[in-house]
Short mmCIF file of C-alpha atoms in Angstrom, two decimals:
data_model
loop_
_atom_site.label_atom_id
_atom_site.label_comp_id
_atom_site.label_asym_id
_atom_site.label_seq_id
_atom_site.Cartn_x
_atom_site.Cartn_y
_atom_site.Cartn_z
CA UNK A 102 41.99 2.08 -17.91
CA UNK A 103 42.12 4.82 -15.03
CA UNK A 104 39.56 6.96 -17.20
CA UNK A 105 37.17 4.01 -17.29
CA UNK A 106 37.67 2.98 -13.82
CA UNK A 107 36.81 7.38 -13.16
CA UNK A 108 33.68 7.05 -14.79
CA UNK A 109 32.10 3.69 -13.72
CA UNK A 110 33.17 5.28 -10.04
CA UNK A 111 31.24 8.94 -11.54
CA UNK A 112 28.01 6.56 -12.79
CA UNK A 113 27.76 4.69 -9.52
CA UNK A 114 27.86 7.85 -7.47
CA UNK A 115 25.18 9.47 -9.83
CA UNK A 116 23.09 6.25 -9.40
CA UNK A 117 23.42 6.19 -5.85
CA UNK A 118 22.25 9.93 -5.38
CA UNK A 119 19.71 9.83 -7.87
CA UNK A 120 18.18 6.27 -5.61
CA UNK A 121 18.68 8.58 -2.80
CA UNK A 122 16.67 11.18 -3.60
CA UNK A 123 13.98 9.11 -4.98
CA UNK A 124 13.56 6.95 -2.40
CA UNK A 125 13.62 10.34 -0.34
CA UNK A 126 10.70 11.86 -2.37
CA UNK A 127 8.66 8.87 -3.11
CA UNK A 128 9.45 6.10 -0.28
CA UNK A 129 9.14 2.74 -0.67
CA UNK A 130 7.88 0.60 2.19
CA UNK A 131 10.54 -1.40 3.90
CA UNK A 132 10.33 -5.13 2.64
CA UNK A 133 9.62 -7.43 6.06
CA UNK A 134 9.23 -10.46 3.88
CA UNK A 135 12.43 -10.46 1.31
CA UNK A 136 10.40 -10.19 -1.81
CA UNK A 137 12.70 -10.54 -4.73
CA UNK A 138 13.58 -7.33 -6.93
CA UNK A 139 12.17 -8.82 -9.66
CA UNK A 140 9.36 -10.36 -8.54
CA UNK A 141 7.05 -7.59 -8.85
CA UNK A 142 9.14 -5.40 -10.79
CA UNK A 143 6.33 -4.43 -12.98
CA UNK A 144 3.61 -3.55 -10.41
CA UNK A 145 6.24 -1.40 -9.23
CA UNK A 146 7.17 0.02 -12.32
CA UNK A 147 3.61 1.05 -12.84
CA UNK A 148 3.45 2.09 -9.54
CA UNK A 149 6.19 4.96 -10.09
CA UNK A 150 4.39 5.76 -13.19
CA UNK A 151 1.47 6.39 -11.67
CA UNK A 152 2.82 8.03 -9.56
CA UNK A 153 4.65 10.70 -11.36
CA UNK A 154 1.26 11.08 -13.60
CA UNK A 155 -0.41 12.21 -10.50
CA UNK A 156 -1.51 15.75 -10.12
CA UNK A 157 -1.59 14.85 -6.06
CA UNK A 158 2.04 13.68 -5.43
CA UNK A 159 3.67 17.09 -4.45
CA UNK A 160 -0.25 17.76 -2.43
CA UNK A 161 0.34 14.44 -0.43
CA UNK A 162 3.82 15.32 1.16
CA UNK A 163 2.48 18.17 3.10
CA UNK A 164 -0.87 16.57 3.60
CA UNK A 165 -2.23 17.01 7.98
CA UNK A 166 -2.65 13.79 9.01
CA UNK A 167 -6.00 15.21 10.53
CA UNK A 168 -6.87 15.54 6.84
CA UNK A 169 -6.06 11.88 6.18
CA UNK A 170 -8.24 10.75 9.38
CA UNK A 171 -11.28 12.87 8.11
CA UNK A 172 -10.94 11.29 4.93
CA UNK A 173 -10.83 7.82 6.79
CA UNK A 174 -13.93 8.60 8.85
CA UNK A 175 -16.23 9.68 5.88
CA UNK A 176 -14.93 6.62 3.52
CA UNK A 177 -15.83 4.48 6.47
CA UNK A 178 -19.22 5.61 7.05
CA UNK A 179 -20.16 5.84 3.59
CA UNK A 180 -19.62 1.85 3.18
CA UNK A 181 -20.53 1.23 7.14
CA UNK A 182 -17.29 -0.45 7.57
CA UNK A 183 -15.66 0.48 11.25
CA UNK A 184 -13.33 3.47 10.83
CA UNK A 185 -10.42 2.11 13.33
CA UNK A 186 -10.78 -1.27 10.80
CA UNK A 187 -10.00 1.34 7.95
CA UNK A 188 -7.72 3.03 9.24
CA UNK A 189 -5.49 0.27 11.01
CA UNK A 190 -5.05 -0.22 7.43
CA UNK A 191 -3.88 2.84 6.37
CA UNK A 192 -1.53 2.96 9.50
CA UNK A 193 0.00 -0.26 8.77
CA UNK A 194 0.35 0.19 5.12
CA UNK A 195 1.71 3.80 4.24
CA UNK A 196 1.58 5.30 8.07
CA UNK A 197 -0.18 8.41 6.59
CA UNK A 198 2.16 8.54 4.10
CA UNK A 199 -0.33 8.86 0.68
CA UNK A 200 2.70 8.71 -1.77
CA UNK A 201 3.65 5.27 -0.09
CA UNK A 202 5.19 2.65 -2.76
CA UNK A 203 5.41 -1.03 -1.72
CA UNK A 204 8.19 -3.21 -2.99
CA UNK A 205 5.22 -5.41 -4.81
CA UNK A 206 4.00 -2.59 -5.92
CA UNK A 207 1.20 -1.65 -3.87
CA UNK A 208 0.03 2.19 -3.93
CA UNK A 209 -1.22 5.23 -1.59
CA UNK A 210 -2.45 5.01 1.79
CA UNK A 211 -4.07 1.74 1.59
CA UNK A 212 -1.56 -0.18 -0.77
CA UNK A 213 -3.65 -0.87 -3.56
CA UNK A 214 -1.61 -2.82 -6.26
CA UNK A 215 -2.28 -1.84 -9.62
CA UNK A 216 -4.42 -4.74 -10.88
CA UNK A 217 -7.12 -4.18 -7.52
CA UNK A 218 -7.11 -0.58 -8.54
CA UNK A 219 -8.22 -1.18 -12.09
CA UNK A 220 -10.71 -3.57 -10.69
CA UNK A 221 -11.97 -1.35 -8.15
CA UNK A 222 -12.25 1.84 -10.73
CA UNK A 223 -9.55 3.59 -8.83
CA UNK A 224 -7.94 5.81 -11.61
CA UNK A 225 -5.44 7.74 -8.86
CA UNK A 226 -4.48 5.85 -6.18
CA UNK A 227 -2.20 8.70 -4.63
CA UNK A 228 -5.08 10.84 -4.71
CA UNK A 229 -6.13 10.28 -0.90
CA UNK A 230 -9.68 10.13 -1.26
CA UNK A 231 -9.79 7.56 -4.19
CA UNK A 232 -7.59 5.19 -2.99
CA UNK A 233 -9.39 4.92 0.58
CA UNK A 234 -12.35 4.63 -1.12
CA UNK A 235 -10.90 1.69 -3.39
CA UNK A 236 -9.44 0.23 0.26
CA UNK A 237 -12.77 0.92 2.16
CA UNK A 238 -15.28 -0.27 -0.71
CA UNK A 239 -13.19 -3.74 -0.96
CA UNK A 240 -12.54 -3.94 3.10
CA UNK A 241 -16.61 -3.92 2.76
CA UNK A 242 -17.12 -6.46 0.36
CA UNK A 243 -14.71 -8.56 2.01
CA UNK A 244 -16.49 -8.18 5.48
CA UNK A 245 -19.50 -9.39 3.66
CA UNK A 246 -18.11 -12.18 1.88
CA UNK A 247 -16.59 -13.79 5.34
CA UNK A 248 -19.82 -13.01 7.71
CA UNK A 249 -18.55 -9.70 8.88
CA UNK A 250 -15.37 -11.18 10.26
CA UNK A 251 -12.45 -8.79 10.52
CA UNK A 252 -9.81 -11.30 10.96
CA UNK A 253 -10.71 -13.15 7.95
CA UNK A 254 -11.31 -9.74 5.43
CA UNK A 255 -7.98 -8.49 6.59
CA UNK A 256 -6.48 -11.67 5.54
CA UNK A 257 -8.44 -11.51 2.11
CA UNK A 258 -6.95 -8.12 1.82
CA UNK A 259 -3.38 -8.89 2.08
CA UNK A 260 -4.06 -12.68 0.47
CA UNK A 261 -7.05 -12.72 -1.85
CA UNK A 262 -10.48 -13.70 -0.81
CA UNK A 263 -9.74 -17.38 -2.69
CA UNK A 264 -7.11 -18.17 -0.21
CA UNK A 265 -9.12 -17.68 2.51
CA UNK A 266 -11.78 -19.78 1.23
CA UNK A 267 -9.14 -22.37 -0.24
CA UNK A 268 -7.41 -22.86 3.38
CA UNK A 269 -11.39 -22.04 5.13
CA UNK A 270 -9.53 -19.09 7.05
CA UNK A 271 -6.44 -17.27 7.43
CA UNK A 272 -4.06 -18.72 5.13
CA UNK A 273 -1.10 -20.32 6.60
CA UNK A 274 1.27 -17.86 4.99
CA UNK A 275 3.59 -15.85 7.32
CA UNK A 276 2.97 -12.58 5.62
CA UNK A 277 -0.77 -13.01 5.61
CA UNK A 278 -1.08 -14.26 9.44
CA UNK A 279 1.75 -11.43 10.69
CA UNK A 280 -0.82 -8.93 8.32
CA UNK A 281 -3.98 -10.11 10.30
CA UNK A 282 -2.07 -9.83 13.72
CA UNK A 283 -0.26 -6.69 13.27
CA UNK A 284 -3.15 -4.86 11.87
CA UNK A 285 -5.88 -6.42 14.35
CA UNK A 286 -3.30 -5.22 17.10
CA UNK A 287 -3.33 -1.68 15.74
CA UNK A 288 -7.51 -2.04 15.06
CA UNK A 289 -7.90 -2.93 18.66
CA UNK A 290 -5.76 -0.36 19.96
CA UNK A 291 -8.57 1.87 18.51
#
């Protein structure tokens, strides 16, 4: 009985440590809304895959945030969407951080979750430059879709551009109106 006690105690100290150091390496976003840990286990599960598939992931720990905000500023341009809208984004997201993980799953600098990356043709989102682009390009469409409001294409970026259009503006979800707040706070501190 002592021997099995020894080893569950050995396993849960391995576990721990190996969590440790992954979380470490590849953080995942703290979880402000209590998302359960299965809920979106699988977008997560690709996520990590993803992740260790990428040829970027040991690039992006090192990566100058000057490098990120360069990145920003061309992506921006190239879709004329307003850089500080882009990269409140990225600040509220990942903070810089391009190997970001969400707890629902959501990837890279601009939390892309793995369906919207598919959609959007984004085949690495933790290489920096795709998964802005992916971020930027739908930012755009979603500033045309809601007459070049910011409020509402934030909220169709954290919500879905249906929602918005269901509730005819910022969905009464607390995630979705503390998204358009926080990040519109950040935007206008640009």
């Amino acid at each position: 009985l002592a021997i099995i006690g020894l080893a569950a105690f050995s396993l849960a100290v391995f576990v721990g440590v190996v969590e440790s150091y992954v979380s470490f390496k590849y953080p995942i976003k703290q979880d402000r809304y209590r998302h359960h840990f299965s809920e979106h286990l699988g977008d997560r599960a690709v996520a990590y895959a993803l992740l260790m598939r990428s040829p970027f992931r040991w690039h992006n720990g090192g990566m100058p945030v000057e490098a990120i905000q360069r990145i920003v500023g061309e992506t921006a341009e190239i879709y004329g969407v307003d850089a500080c809208l882009v990269a409140a984004v990225v600040i509220f997201e990942s903070g810089f951080n391009p190997n970001t993980i969400t707890t629902t799953g959501a990837m890279g600098l601009m939390a892309l979750q793995p369906g919207t990356a598919r959609v959007l043709g984004v085949r690495d989102p933790f290489d920096p430059r795709q998964n802005v682009d992916g971020g930027a390009r739908m930012l755009a469409e979603l500033l045309r879709a809601f007459d070049g409001n910011p409020r509402l294409a934030l909220a169709g970026y954290n919500a879905g551009a249906n929602a918005v259009r269901r509730y005819d503006g910022v969905p009464p979800f607390r995630e979705t109106e503390e998204y358009v707040s926080h990040v519109g706070t950040i935007h206008d501190l640009c």
